Coordinates of C-alpha atoms in Angstrom, one line a residue:
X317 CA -0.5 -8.5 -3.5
X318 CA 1.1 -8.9 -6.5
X319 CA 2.5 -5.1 -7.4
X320 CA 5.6 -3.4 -9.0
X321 CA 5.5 -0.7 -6.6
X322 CA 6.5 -3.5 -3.3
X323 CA 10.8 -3.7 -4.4
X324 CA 14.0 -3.8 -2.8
X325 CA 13.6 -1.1 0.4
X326 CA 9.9 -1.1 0.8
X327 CA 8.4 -1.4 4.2
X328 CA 5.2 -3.3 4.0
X329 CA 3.0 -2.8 7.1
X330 CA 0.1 -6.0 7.2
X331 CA -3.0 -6.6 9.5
X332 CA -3.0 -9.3 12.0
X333 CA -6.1 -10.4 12.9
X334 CA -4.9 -13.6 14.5
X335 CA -2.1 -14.7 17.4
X336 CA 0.3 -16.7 16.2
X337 CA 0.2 -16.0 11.9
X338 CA 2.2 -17.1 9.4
X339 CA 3.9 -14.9 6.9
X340 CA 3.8 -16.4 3.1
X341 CA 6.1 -15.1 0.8
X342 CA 5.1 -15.6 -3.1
X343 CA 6.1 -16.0 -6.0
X344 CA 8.6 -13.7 -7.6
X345 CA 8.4 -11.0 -10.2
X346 CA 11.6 -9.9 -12.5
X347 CA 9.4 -7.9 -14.1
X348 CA 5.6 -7.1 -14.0
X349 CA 3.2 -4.3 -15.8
X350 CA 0.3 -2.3 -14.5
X351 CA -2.0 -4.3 -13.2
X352 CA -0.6 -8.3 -13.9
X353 CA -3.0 -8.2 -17.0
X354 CA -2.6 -11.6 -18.2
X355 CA -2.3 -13.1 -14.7
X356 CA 1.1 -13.4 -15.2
X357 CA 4.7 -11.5 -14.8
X358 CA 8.3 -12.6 -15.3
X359 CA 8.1 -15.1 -12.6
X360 CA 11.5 -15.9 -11.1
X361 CA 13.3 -17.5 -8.4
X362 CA 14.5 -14.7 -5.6
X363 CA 17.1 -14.9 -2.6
X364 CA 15.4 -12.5 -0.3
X365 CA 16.0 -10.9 3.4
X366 CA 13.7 -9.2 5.1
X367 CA 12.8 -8.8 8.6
X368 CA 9.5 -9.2 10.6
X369 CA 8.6 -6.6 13.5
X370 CA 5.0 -6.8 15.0
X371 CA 4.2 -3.4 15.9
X372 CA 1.7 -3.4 18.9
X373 CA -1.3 -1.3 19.5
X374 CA -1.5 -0.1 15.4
X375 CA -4.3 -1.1 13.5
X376 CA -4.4 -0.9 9.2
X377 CA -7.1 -1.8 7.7
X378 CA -5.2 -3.4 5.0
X379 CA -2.0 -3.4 3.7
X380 CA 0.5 -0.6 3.6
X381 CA 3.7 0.4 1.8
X382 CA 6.2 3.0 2.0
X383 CA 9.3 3.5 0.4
X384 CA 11.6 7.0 -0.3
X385 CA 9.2 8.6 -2.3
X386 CA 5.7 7.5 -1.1
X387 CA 3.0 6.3 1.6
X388 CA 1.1 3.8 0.1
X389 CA -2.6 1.6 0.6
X390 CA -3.7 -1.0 -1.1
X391 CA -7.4 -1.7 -1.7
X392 CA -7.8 -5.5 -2.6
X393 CA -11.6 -6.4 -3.2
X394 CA -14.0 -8.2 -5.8
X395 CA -14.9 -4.8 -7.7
X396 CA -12.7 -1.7 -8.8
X397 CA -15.0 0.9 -7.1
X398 CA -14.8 -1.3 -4.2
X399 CA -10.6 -1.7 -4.0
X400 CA -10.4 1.8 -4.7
X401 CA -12.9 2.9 -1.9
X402 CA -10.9 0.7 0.5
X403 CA -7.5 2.0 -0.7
X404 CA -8.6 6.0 -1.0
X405 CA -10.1 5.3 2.8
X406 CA -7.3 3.5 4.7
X407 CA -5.0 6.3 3.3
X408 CA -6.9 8.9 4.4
X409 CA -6.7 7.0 7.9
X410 CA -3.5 6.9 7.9
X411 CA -2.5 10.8 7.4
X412 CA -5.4 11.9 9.5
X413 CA -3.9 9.3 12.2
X414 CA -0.3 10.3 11.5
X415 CA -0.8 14.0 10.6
X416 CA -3.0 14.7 13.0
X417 CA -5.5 15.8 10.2
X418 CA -9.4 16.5 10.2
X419 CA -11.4 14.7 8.0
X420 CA -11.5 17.4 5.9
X421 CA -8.3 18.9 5.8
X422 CA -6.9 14.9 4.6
X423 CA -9.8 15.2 1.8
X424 CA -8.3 18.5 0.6
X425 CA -4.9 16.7 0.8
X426 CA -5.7 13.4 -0.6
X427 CA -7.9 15.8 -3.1
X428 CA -4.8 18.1 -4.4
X429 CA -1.9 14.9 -4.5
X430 CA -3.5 11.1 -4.3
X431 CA -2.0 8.8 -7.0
X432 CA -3.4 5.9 -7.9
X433 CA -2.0 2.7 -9.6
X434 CA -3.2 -0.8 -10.6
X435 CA -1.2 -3.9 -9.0
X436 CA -3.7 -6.5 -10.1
X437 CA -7.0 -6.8 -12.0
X438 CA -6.7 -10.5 -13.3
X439 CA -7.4 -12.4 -10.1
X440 CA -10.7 -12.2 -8.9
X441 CA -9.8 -10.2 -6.5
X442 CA -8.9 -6.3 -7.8
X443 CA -5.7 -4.4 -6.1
X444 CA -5.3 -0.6 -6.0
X445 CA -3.0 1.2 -4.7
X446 CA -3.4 5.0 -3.6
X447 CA -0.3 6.5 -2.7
X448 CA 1.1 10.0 -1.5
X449 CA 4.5 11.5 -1.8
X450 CA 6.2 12.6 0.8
X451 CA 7.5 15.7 -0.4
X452 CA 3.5 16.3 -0.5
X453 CA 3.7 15.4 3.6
X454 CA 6.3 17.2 4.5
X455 CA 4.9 20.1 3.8
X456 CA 2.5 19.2 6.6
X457 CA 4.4 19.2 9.6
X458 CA 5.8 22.6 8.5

């Protein structure tokens, strides 16, 4: 999940699919571009603190993000059309889920403000992320 966009004061939200998993964390990044293109970044050594909370009874499909200005999936699959489906469609979960949004009123949405970067296209496995601000959001639960 190598991707700019995951820095100091992001909340990561990651499927479990199995009692008792362990939680790897990588290698670090002083810097990285768009996308890892050479399958590499500034890798560094990194004091880090985080906390874990398992959060019963809510289901992702994949990983999610969100920091001060953004809600954030990440597609991760063998193909670009295939990341991006997966990303576009667990975000569009998520706000119909959380916003209590039709299927269509999150396509109008998603439609009129999705963002889209590239964490990672180097590993065999692709990684999009589509994100939506929150001012975007907020605007919903007027």
């Amino acid at each position: 999940m190598d991707y700019n966009g995951l820095r100091e004061g992001t909340t990561i939200y990651l499927p479990v699919n199995q009692a008792g998993a362990l939680l790897f964390v990588g290698d670090g990044h002083a810097v990285e571009g768009d996308g890892e293109l050479t399958g590499d970044a500034l890798e560094t050594s990194m004091d880090v603190e985080f906390t874990v909370n398992l959060l019963q009874g809510q289901r992702t499909g994949g990983p999610r993000a969100e920091n001060d200005e953004y809600i954030m999936a990440m597609g991760i699959a063998g193909s670009l059309p295939d990341a991006l489906r997966q990303a576009t469609t667990e975000l569009a979960r998520c706000i119909e889920r959380d916003y209590h949004l039709t299927a269509n009123e999150s396509a109008m949405v998603l439609g009129t403000s999705i963002r889209y970067d590239i964490a990672e296209i180097v590993d065999p496995q692709v990684n999009i992320v589509a994100k939506l601000s929150k001012s975007v959001l907020a605007q919903l639960r007027d």
